[in-house]
Short mmCIF file of C-alpha atoms in Angstrom, two decimals:
data_model
loop_
_atom_site.label_atom_id
_atom_site.label_comp_id
_atom_site.label_asym_id
_atom_site.label_seq_id
_atom_site.Cartn_x
_atom_site.Cartn_y
_atom_site.Cartn_z
CA MET A 991 -97.10 13.49 -1.33
CA ASN A 992 -96.96 16.58 0.94
CA ASP A 993 -96.19 20.15 -0.07
CA LEU A 994 -93.04 19.55 1.18
CA ASP A 995 -92.33 17.05 -1.49
CA ARG A 996 -93.28 18.86 -3.74
CA ALA A 997 -90.74 19.82 -7.05
CA MET A 998 -90.61 23.38 -8.81
CA LEU A 999 -90.12 23.54 -12.39
CA LEU A 1000 -88.24 26.54 -13.43
CA SER A 1001 -87.64 27.98 -16.90
CA VAL A 1002 -84.27 28.98 -17.27
CA HIS A 1003 -82.68 30.31 -20.63
CA PRO A 1004 -80.89 27.37 -22.30
CA ARG A 1005 -77.08 28.97 -21.18
CA PHE A 1006 -78.07 29.19 -17.48
CA ALA A 1007 -79.79 25.81 -17.45
CA THR A 1008 -75.98 24.61 -18.73
CA ALA A 1009 -74.31 26.46 -16.51
CA ILE A 1010 -76.28 25.28 -13.43
CA LEU A 1011 -75.65 22.04 -14.18
CA ALA A 1012 -72.11 22.45 -14.84
CA GLY A 1013 -72.46 24.09 -11.50
CA SER A 1014 -70.86 27.11 -12.81
CA LYS A 1015 -74.24 29.02 -11.94
CA THR A 1016 -75.28 28.35 -8.23
CA VAL A 1017 -77.73 31.05 -7.63
CA GLU A 1018 -80.89 31.53 -10.04
CA VAL A 1019 -82.84 35.35 -9.77
CA ARG A 1020 -86.48 35.97 -9.99
CA ARG A 1021 -87.96 39.28 -9.95
CA GLN A 1022 -90.84 38.05 -6.88
CA ARG A 1023 -90.71 36.63 -3.92
CA VAL A 1024 -90.45 33.04 -4.16
CA ALA A 1025 -91.29 30.95 -1.14
CA ALA A 1026 -90.08 27.87 -1.36
CA PRO A 1027 -88.10 25.81 1.75
CA PRO A 1028 -84.63 24.21 1.61
CA GLY A 1029 -84.79 20.84 -0.29
CA THR A 1030 -87.14 21.39 -2.52
CA THR A 1031 -86.49 19.89 -6.04
CA VAL A 1032 -86.07 22.11 -8.87
CA VAL A 1033 -86.81 20.76 -12.44
CA LEU A 1034 -84.97 22.81 -15.46
CA TYR A 1035 -86.61 23.56 -18.39
CA ALA A 1036 -84.75 24.86 -20.88
CA THR A 1037 -86.21 27.39 -22.97
CA ALA A 1038 -86.19 27.82 -26.85
CA PRO A 1039 -84.38 27.04 -29.11
CA THR A 1040 -83.77 23.87 -26.58
CA MET A 1041 -87.46 23.43 -25.40
CA ALA A 1042 -86.93 20.43 -22.90
CA LEU A 1043 -86.37 19.58 -19.11
CA VAL A 1044 -82.68 18.96 -19.52
CA GLY A 1045 -82.00 18.04 -15.65
CA LEU A 1046 -83.17 18.80 -11.57
CA ALA A 1047 -80.80 20.53 -8.67
CA ARG A 1048 -81.86 21.57 -5.02
CA ILE A 1049 -82.98 24.78 -3.53
CA ALA A 1050 -80.47 24.97 -0.51
CA ALA A 1051 -81.50 28.48 0.59
CA VAL A 1052 -83.73 31.37 -0.66
CA LYS A 1053 -83.03 34.66 -0.33
CA VAL A 1054 -85.49 37.58 -0.46
CA GLY A 1055 -84.99 41.09 -0.49
CA SER A 1056 -84.62 44.32 -2.81
CA PRO A 1057 -83.19 43.91 -6.02
CA ARG A 1058 -79.96 45.36 -4.53
CA GLU A 1059 -79.80 43.27 -1.55
CA VAL A 1060 -79.99 40.52 -4.00
CA TRP A 1061 -77.36 41.36 -6.22
CA SER A 1062 -75.12 41.92 -3.29
CA ALA A 1063 -75.55 38.68 -1.63
CA HIS A 1064 -75.11 36.65 -4.68
CA ARG A 1065 -73.42 38.57 -7.60
CA SER A 1066 -70.35 36.26 -8.51
CA GLN A 1067 -72.98 33.04 -8.24
CA THR A 1068 -75.52 34.41 -10.65
CA GLY A 1069 -73.92 33.53 -13.79
CA ILE A 1070 -75.01 37.12 -15.30
CA SER A 1071 -73.17 40.79 -15.40
CA ARG A 1072 -74.37 43.65 -13.75
CA ARG A 1073 -75.91 45.40 -16.59
CA GLU A 1074 -77.94 42.01 -17.58
CA PHE A 1075 -78.70 42.14 -13.27
CA ASP A 1076 -80.32 45.33 -13.68
CA GLU A 1077 -82.12 45.24 -17.03
CA TYR A 1078 -83.79 41.97 -16.21
CA MET A 1079 -84.72 43.72 -12.63
CA SER A 1080 -85.56 47.15 -13.75
CA GLY A 1081 -89.06 48.10 -12.40
CA ALA A 1082 -89.12 45.30 -9.82
CA THR A 1083 -89.26 46.14 -5.87
CA GLN A 1084 -88.88 42.56 -4.66
CA ALA A 1085 -86.58 39.65 -5.59
CA SER A 1086 -85.76 35.97 -4.64
CA GLY A 1087 -82.12 34.62 -5.14
CA LEU A 1088 -82.51 30.81 -5.19
CA THR A 1089 -79.38 28.96 -3.95
CA LEU A 1090 -78.98 25.85 -6.20
CA GLU A 1091 -77.08 22.61 -5.41
CA GLU A 1092 -76.96 19.04 -6.29
CA PRO A 1093 -77.16 19.70 -10.31
CA GLN A 1094 -78.15 16.07 -12.24
CA PRO A 1095 -78.59 16.46 -15.66
CA PHE A 1096 -81.24 13.98 -17.02
CA GLU A 1097 -79.18 11.55 -19.45
CA GLU A 1098 -81.66 12.71 -22.11
CA PRO A 1099 -83.18 16.11 -22.59
CA VAL A 1100 -87.22 15.61 -22.28
CA PRO A 1101 -88.40 17.41 -25.32
CA LEU A 1102 -91.55 19.71 -24.99
CA SER A 1103 -93.22 17.51 -27.42
CA ALA A 1104 -93.05 14.57 -25.50
CA LEU A 1105 -94.36 16.30 -22.36
CA ARG A 1106 -97.12 17.35 -24.42
CA ALA A 1107 -97.78 13.99 -25.81
CA ALA A 1108 -97.91 13.00 -22.33
CA GLY A 1109 -100.60 14.98 -21.24
CA THR A 1110 -101.78 18.87 -21.00
CA PHE A 1111 -98.20 20.64 -20.35
CA HIS A 1112 -97.14 23.98 -20.40
CA PRO A 1113 -93.86 25.69 -19.50
CA PRO A 1114 -94.02 28.51 -17.22
CA GLN A 1115 -93.10 31.85 -17.83
CA SER A 1116 -91.28 31.97 -14.46
CA TYR A 1117 -92.00 28.97 -12.59
CA ARG A 1118 -94.65 26.38 -11.03
CA TYR A 1119 -94.97 23.98 -8.51
CA LEU A 1120 -95.55 20.15 -9.93
CA LYS A 1121 -97.14 17.47 -8.02
CA ASP A 1122 -98.67 13.95 -8.67
CA GLU A 1123 -99.97 14.77 -12.14
CA GLY A 1124 -96.87 17.07 -12.83
CA LEU A 1125 -94.40 14.52 -11.68
CA ARG A 1126 -96.86 11.56 -13.41
CA GLN A 1127 -96.40 13.30 -16.78
CA VAL A 1128 -92.50 13.74 -16.58
CA ALA A 1129 -91.89 10.17 -15.59
CA GLU A 1130 -94.29 8.95 -18.54
CA ALA A 1131 -92.14 11.50 -21.11
CA SER A 1132 -88.92 9.78 -20.13
CA PRO A 1133 -88.36 7.17 -18.39
CA SER A 1134 -85.03 8.03 -17.12
CA ALA A 1135 -86.11 11.61 -16.45
CA GLY A 1136 -88.95 9.20 -13.58
CA THR A 1137 -86.02 7.56 -12.82
CA VAL A 1138 -84.37 10.60 -11.36
CA LEU A 1139 -87.41 11.64 -9.85
CA ARG A 1140 -88.41 8.74 -7.94
CA GLY A 1141 -85.13 8.91 -6.50
CA ILE A 1142 -84.71 12.40 -5.34
CA LEU A 1143 -88.55 12.92 -4.46
CA GLY A 1144 -88.95 9.27 -2.38
CA ASP A 1145 -90.59 7.71 -5.17
CA PRO A 1146 -93.81 9.31 -5.29
CA VAL A 1147 -93.68 9.01 -9.23
CA PRO A 1148 -95.25 5.73 -10.38
CA ALA A 1149 -92.71 3.97 -12.19
#
């Protein structure tokens, strides 16, 4: 697998994970610069109380700029109010808007307990990249998630 085939593990609140997978939230905002090329697979981790991998999406584009620029470009696609956005971005000088496409919910969420049973798994505070070992861990924790990942990433994950 090369760097263009890595997957991004993205932690989001459960309501945002649900909205992304339903297609009603198409832009996820972050307080820092995110340098992920279009086409990057995003594995969605829903935080507490769900605490599970819930599905996948793909990055269509990344807009990096000031919080004001990101809000102006994506406000109707973020699934949050201006107040929520401003509270989240408080003190940030840079922001990223990740435009997501092709959402795919997993048939069954992959709980944190199953991921940890398959190896040392730590959900990221914001995001991190998964390569061979991390993807293998997801596949071992959930055969259905592993099948989806193999299809999306061109079979880098052993069956």
